[in-house]
């Protein structure tokens, strides 16, 4: 028939396993707090080319009896080096949250994924910190803007959002500012020697936050494009207050 040779694309929902790295008590295991008694949950989102277990290393000092740190891993993994063809077992592997290819579906998938992570580990009284680093900044921001379906803005009221090493994406959906206003704290972290730092994006970010009357704080560390452990400990180790 005419047109039968045309290529078309569809989407098919399939189950798959997600990998997460954790440090701290595992809710529900023997001798550890249950989901309902866990006081603090940190969900930390890695940058492009990183794996969750490696990204989690600087956060080990934050874990405690009632604070669990969880690093979900992006679903797209790839070899970081080498020519096409067979790879050696020692070739490094990284992960990504998304690319520009089929981006809207990839955003929808990781938002649903992070909603599941929160639902697995956070109880009704759990205070949440979401930290995104580099590519994870856009992932974290879009999760706040789009996550939890049609649930109330108040879902984010006990949440601290830390955006480290990148600025907010400029394509946040309209109407999402209320979710950012509901945050208990919004912290923007920048490295003075960060070679990927974009001042234009930072200026746009601060103008948008000011225009939408969203309170925020800026922290700087002397290093480059990385998680600076001294600032992490000094600024965020204290328990998050309600």
Tab-separated table of C-alpha atoms in Angstrom:
chain	number	residue	atom	x	y	z
A	1	UNK	CA	0.000	0.000	0.000
A	2	UNK	CA	1.166	3.572	-0.576
A	3	UNK	CA	3.299	4.782	2.306
A	4	UNK	CA	3.789	1.334	3.873
A	5	UNK	CA	7.558	1.724	3.470
A	6	UNK	CA	7.603	4.903	5.587
A	7	UNK	CA	9.585	4.681	8.803
A	8	UNK	CA	7.737	5.689	11.937
A	9	UNK	CA	8.599	5.602	15.613
A	10	UNK	CA	6.499	4.607	18.610
A	11	UNK	CA	7.144	4.242	22.328
A	12	UNK	CA	6.717	0.997	24.252
A	13	UNK	CA	6.714	0.988	28.043
A	14	UNK	CA	8.961	-1.774	29.390
A	15	UNK	CA	10.015	-2.708	32.942
A	16	UNK	CA	13.682	-2.365	33.801
A	17	UNK	CA	15.954	-2.360	36.837
A	18	UNK	CA	17.453	0.868	38.168
A	19	UNK	CA	20.756	0.924	40.036
A	20	UNK	CA	21.234	3.063	43.141
A	21	UNK	CA	24.197	3.552	45.471
A	22	UNK	CA	23.473	4.117	49.162
A	23	UNK	CA	25.375	5.092	52.274
A	24	UNK	CA	23.811	5.088	55.723
A	25	UNK	CA	21.029	2.958	57.178
A	26	UNK	CA	18.906	0.957	54.781
A	27	UNK	CA	15.279	1.573	55.771
A	28	UNK	CA	13.474	-1.576	56.747
A	29	UNK	CA	16.596	-3.656	57.454
A	30	UNK	CA	17.313	-5.112	60.872
A	31	UNK	CA	18.602	-2.554	63.360
A	32	UNK	CA	17.905	0.415	61.111
A	33	UNK	CA	15.046	2.898	61.004
A	34	UNK	CA	11.971	2.074	59.005
A	35	UNK	CA	10.778	4.318	56.213
A	36	UNK	CA	8.432	6.024	58.661
A	37	UNK	CA	11.131	6.845	61.231
A	38	UNK	CA	13.970	7.935	58.931
A	39	UNK	CA	14.607	11.564	59.809
A	40	UNK	CA	16.589	12.669	56.770
A	41	UNK	CA	16.928	11.457	53.215
A	42	UNK	CA	19.412	12.860	50.727
A	43	UNK	CA	18.885	12.101	47.043
A	44	UNK	CA	22.022	13.120	45.143
A	45	UNK	CA	22.091	13.222	41.344
A	46	UNK	CA	25.368	12.723	39.511
A	47	UNK	CA	26.726	14.608	36.541
A	48	UNK	CA	27.348	13.511	32.958
A	49	UNK	CA	29.818	10.595	32.567
A	50	UNK	CA	29.671	9.673	36.256
A	51	UNK	CA	28.516	6.485	37.972
A	52	UNK	CA	26.481	6.625	41.163
A	53	UNK	CA	28.874	4.675	43.397
A	54	UNK	CA	31.807	6.929	42.520
A	55	UNK	CA	29.762	10.091	42.791
A	56	UNK	CA	28.609	9.060	46.272
A	57	UNK	CA	32.106	8.944	47.787
A	58	UNK	CA	32.278	12.596	48.955
A	59	UNK	CA	28.920	12.169	50.713
A	60	UNK	CA	29.978	9.339	53.023
A	61	UNK	CA	30.707	11.770	55.838
A	62	UNK	CA	27.102	13.012	55.789
A	63	UNK	CA	25.518	9.629	56.493
A	64	UNK	CA	24.389	8.838	60.023
A	65	UNK	CA	21.996	6.683	62.043
A	66	UNK	CA	18.999	8.683	60.847
A	67	UNK	CA	20.339	10.118	57.588
A	68	UNK	CA	20.421	8.039	54.424
A	69	UNK	CA	22.161	9.252	51.261
A	70	UNK	CA	20.948	7.706	48.004
A	71	UNK	CA	22.526	8.231	44.583
A	72	UNK	CA	20.272	7.005	41.770
A	73	UNK	CA	22.113	6.279	38.536
A	74	UNK	CA	21.027	7.528	35.138
A	75	UNK	CA	19.717	4.768	32.903
A	76	UNK	CA	21.991	5.502	29.933
A	77	UNK	CA	25.500	4.032	30.320
A	78	UNK	CA	28.321	4.184	27.811
A	79	UNK	CA	32.063	3.614	27.436
A	80	UNK	CA	34.041	6.776	28.075
A	81	UNK	CA	37.070	5.956	25.946
A	82	UNK	CA	38.225	3.851	23.041
A	83	UNK	CA	37.295	3.251	19.432
A	84	UNK	CA	34.101	1.515	18.310
A	85	UNK	CA	34.205	-2.254	18.635
A	86	UNK	CA	34.984	-4.645	21.491
A	87	UNK	CA	35.947	-2.999	24.769
A	88	UNK	CA	38.315	-4.242	27.426
A	89	UNK	CA	37.040	-4.991	30.925
A	90	UNK	CA	39.114	-2.081	32.265
A	91	UNK	CA	37.576	0.526	29.955
A	92	UNK	CA	35.781	3.125	32.122
A	93	UNK	CA	32.005	3.471	31.943
A	94	UNK	CA	29.860	6.518	32.702
A	95	UNK	CA	26.167	7.314	32.819
A	96	UNK	CA	23.881	10.096	31.638
A	97	UNK	CA	20.415	11.264	32.592
A	98	UNK	CA	19.420	12.201	29.057
A	99	UNK	CA	20.500	13.531	25.680
A	100	UNK	CA	18.698	15.733	23.193
A	101	UNK	CA	17.424	12.601	21.413
A	102	UNK	CA	13.810	11.896	22.437
A	103	UNK	CA	14.404	14.329	25.300
A	104	UNK	CA	10.795	14.804	26.405
A	105	UNK	CA	10.330	11.075	26.911
A	106	UNK	CA	13.667	10.768	28.702
A	107	UNK	CA	12.686	13.610	31.045
A	108	UNK	CA	9.351	11.941	31.741
A	109	UNK	CA	11.110	8.646	32.462
A	110	UNK	CA	13.634	10.047	34.933
A	111	UNK	CA	10.996	12.132	36.722
A	112	UNK	CA	8.929	8.971	37.256
A	113	UNK	CA	12.091	7.122	38.329
A	114	UNK	CA	12.943	9.734	40.964
A	115	UNK	CA	9.361	9.760	42.231
A	116	UNK	CA	9.758	6.013	42.807
A	117	UNK	CA	13.053	6.528	44.641
A	118	UNK	CA	11.485	9.082	46.959
A	119	UNK	CA	8.491	6.848	47.569
A	120	UNK	CA	10.720	3.890	48.427
A	121	UNK	CA	12.849	5.604	51.060
A	122	UNK	CA	10.960	8.638	52.440
A	123	UNK	CA	8.222	8.398	55.033
A	124	UNK	CA	5.635	11.053	55.901
A	125	UNK	CA	7.962	12.780	58.375
A	126	UNK	CA	11.212	12.449	56.443
A	127	UNK	CA	13.035	15.678	55.628
A	128	UNK	CA	14.442	15.608	52.116
A	129	UNK	CA	17.522	17.162	50.554
A	130	UNK	CA	17.870	16.908	46.781
A	131	UNK	CA	21.330	17.740	45.446
A	132	UNK	CA	22.079	17.880	41.747
A	133	UNK	CA	25.597	18.231	40.384
A	134	UNK	CA	26.376	19.433	36.834
A	135	UNK	CA	23.941	17.592	34.527
A	136	UNK	CA	22.177	16.488	37.700
A	137	UNK	CA	21.222	20.142	38.352
A	138	UNK	CA	18.830	20.120	35.397
A	139	UNK	CA	17.596	16.684	36.435
A	140	UNK	CA	16.872	17.856	39.981
A	141	UNK	CA	15.198	21.078	38.856
A	142	UNK	CA	12.935	19.303	36.382
A	143	UNK	CA	12.008	16.751	39.021
A	144	UNK	CA	10.884	19.532	41.364
A	145	UNK	CA	8.978	21.168	38.507
A	146	UNK	CA	7.316	18.028	37.161
A	147	UNK	CA	7.459	15.314	39.803
A	148	UNK	CA	4.656	13.712	41.815
A	149	UNK	CA	2.070	14.185	39.079
A	150	UNK	CA	-0.723	16.487	40.153
A	151	UNK	CA	0.081	16.391	43.859
A	152	UNK	CA	0.048	19.607	45.866
A	153	UNK	CA	2.906	22.084	45.928
A	154	UNK	CA	3.203	21.342	49.654
A	155	UNK	CA	4.889	18.046	48.780
A	156	UNK	CA	8.134	20.027	48.490
A	157	UNK	CA	7.671	22.055	51.686
A	158	UNK	CA	10.183	20.043	53.743
A	159	UNK	CA	12.686	19.816	50.896
A	160	UNK	CA	16.045	21.529	50.566
A	161	UNK	CA	17.288	21.820	46.971
A	162	UNK	CA	21.019	22.195	46.310
A	163	UNK	CA	22.101	23.013	42.749
A	164	UNK	CA	25.862	22.477	42.438
A	165	UNK	CA	27.982	23.301	39.419
A	166	UNK	CA	25.311	24.432	36.946
A	167	UNK	CA	22.383	26.841	36.683
A	168	UNK	CA	18.678	26.166	36.386
A	169	UNK	CA	17.497	25.101	32.926
A	170	UNK	CA	15.851	27.900	30.997
A	171	UNK	CA	12.983	25.730	29.787
A	172	UNK	CA	11.272	25.012	33.098
A	173	UNK	CA	7.531	24.600	32.534
A	174	UNK	CA	5.353	27.614	33.167
A	175	UNK	CA	3.688	27.511	36.543
A	176	UNK	CA	6.545	25.645	38.232
A	177	UNK	CA	7.732	28.634	40.295
A	178	UNK	CA	5.272	27.799	43.068
A	179	UNK	CA	7.032	24.509	43.690
A	180	UNK	CA	10.361	26.280	44.063
A	181	UNK	CA	8.824	28.847	46.417
A	182	UNK	CA	7.572	25.977	48.579
A	183	UNK	CA	11.097	24.640	49.176
A	184	UNK	CA	12.428	24.983	52.692
A	185	UNK	CA	15.770	26.116	51.237
A	186	UNK	CA	17.342	26.654	47.814
A	187	UNK	CA	21.142	26.760	47.689
A	188	UNK	CA	23.227	27.511	44.580
A	189	UNK	CA	26.819	26.255	44.849
A	190	UNK	CA	29.547	27.506	42.512
A	191	UNK	CA	33.264	26.842	42.185
A	192	UNK	CA	35.552	29.834	41.712
A	193	UNK	CA	37.833	27.778	39.452
A	194	UNK	CA	35.050	25.870	37.689
A	195	UNK	CA	36.070	25.723	34.026
A	196	UNK	CA	32.465	24.958	33.012
A	197	UNK	CA	30.961	27.877	34.912
A	198	UNK	CA	28.622	29.975	32.756
A	199	UNK	CA	28.109	33.497	34.103
A	200	UNK	CA	25.318	34.278	31.631
A	201	UNK	CA	23.339	31.287	32.871
A	202	UNK	CA	23.932	32.311	36.481
A	203	UNK	CA	22.718	35.846	35.809
A	204	UNK	CA	19.594	34.527	34.088
A	205	UNK	CA	19.011	32.128	36.981
A	206	UNK	CA	19.197	34.862	39.608
A	207	UNK	CA	16.951	37.189	37.601
A	208	UNK	CA	14.335	34.445	37.249
A	209	UNK	CA	14.459	33.599	40.947
A	210	UNK	CA	14.180	37.267	41.934
A	211	UNK	CA	11.315	37.874	39.507
A	212	UNK	CA	9.419	34.857	40.830
A	213	UNK	CA	10.192	35.872	44.445
A	214	UNK	CA	11.937	32.586	45.208
A	215	UNK	CA	14.425	32.916	48.101
A	216	UNK	CA	17.887	31.468	47.476
A	217	UNK	CA	21.406	31.484	48.860
A	218	UNK	CA	24.704	31.342	46.971
A	219	UNK	CA	27.742	29.443	48.251
A	220	UNK	CA	31.176	29.438	46.622
A	221	UNK	CA	34.132	27.128	47.082
A	222	UNK	CA	37.666	27.758	45.800
A	223	UNK	CA	37.856	24.681	43.587
A	224	UNK	CA	36.739	23.573	40.156
A	225	UNK	CA	33.947	21.451	38.696
A	226	UNK	CA	33.601	18.989	41.547
A	227	UNK	CA	31.908	18.338	44.865
A	228	UNK	CA	34.040	20.164	47.447
A	229	UNK	CA	33.967	18.024	50.587
A	230	UNK	CA	34.947	20.801	53.038
A	231	UNK	CA	31.985	22.952	51.968
A	232	UNK	CA	29.713	19.910	51.916
A	233	UNK	CA	30.599	19.094	55.528
A	234	UNK	CA	30.616	22.643	56.865
A	235	UNK	CA	27.422	23.803	55.184
A	236	UNK	CA	25.240	20.706	55.131
A	237	UNK	CA	26.285	18.251	57.833
A	238	UNK	CA	23.986	19.730	60.466
A	239	UNK	CA	20.531	18.107	60.582
A	240	UNK	CA	17.944	19.764	58.390
A	241	UNK	CA	15.398	21.527	60.576
A	242	UNK	CA	11.693	21.499	59.909
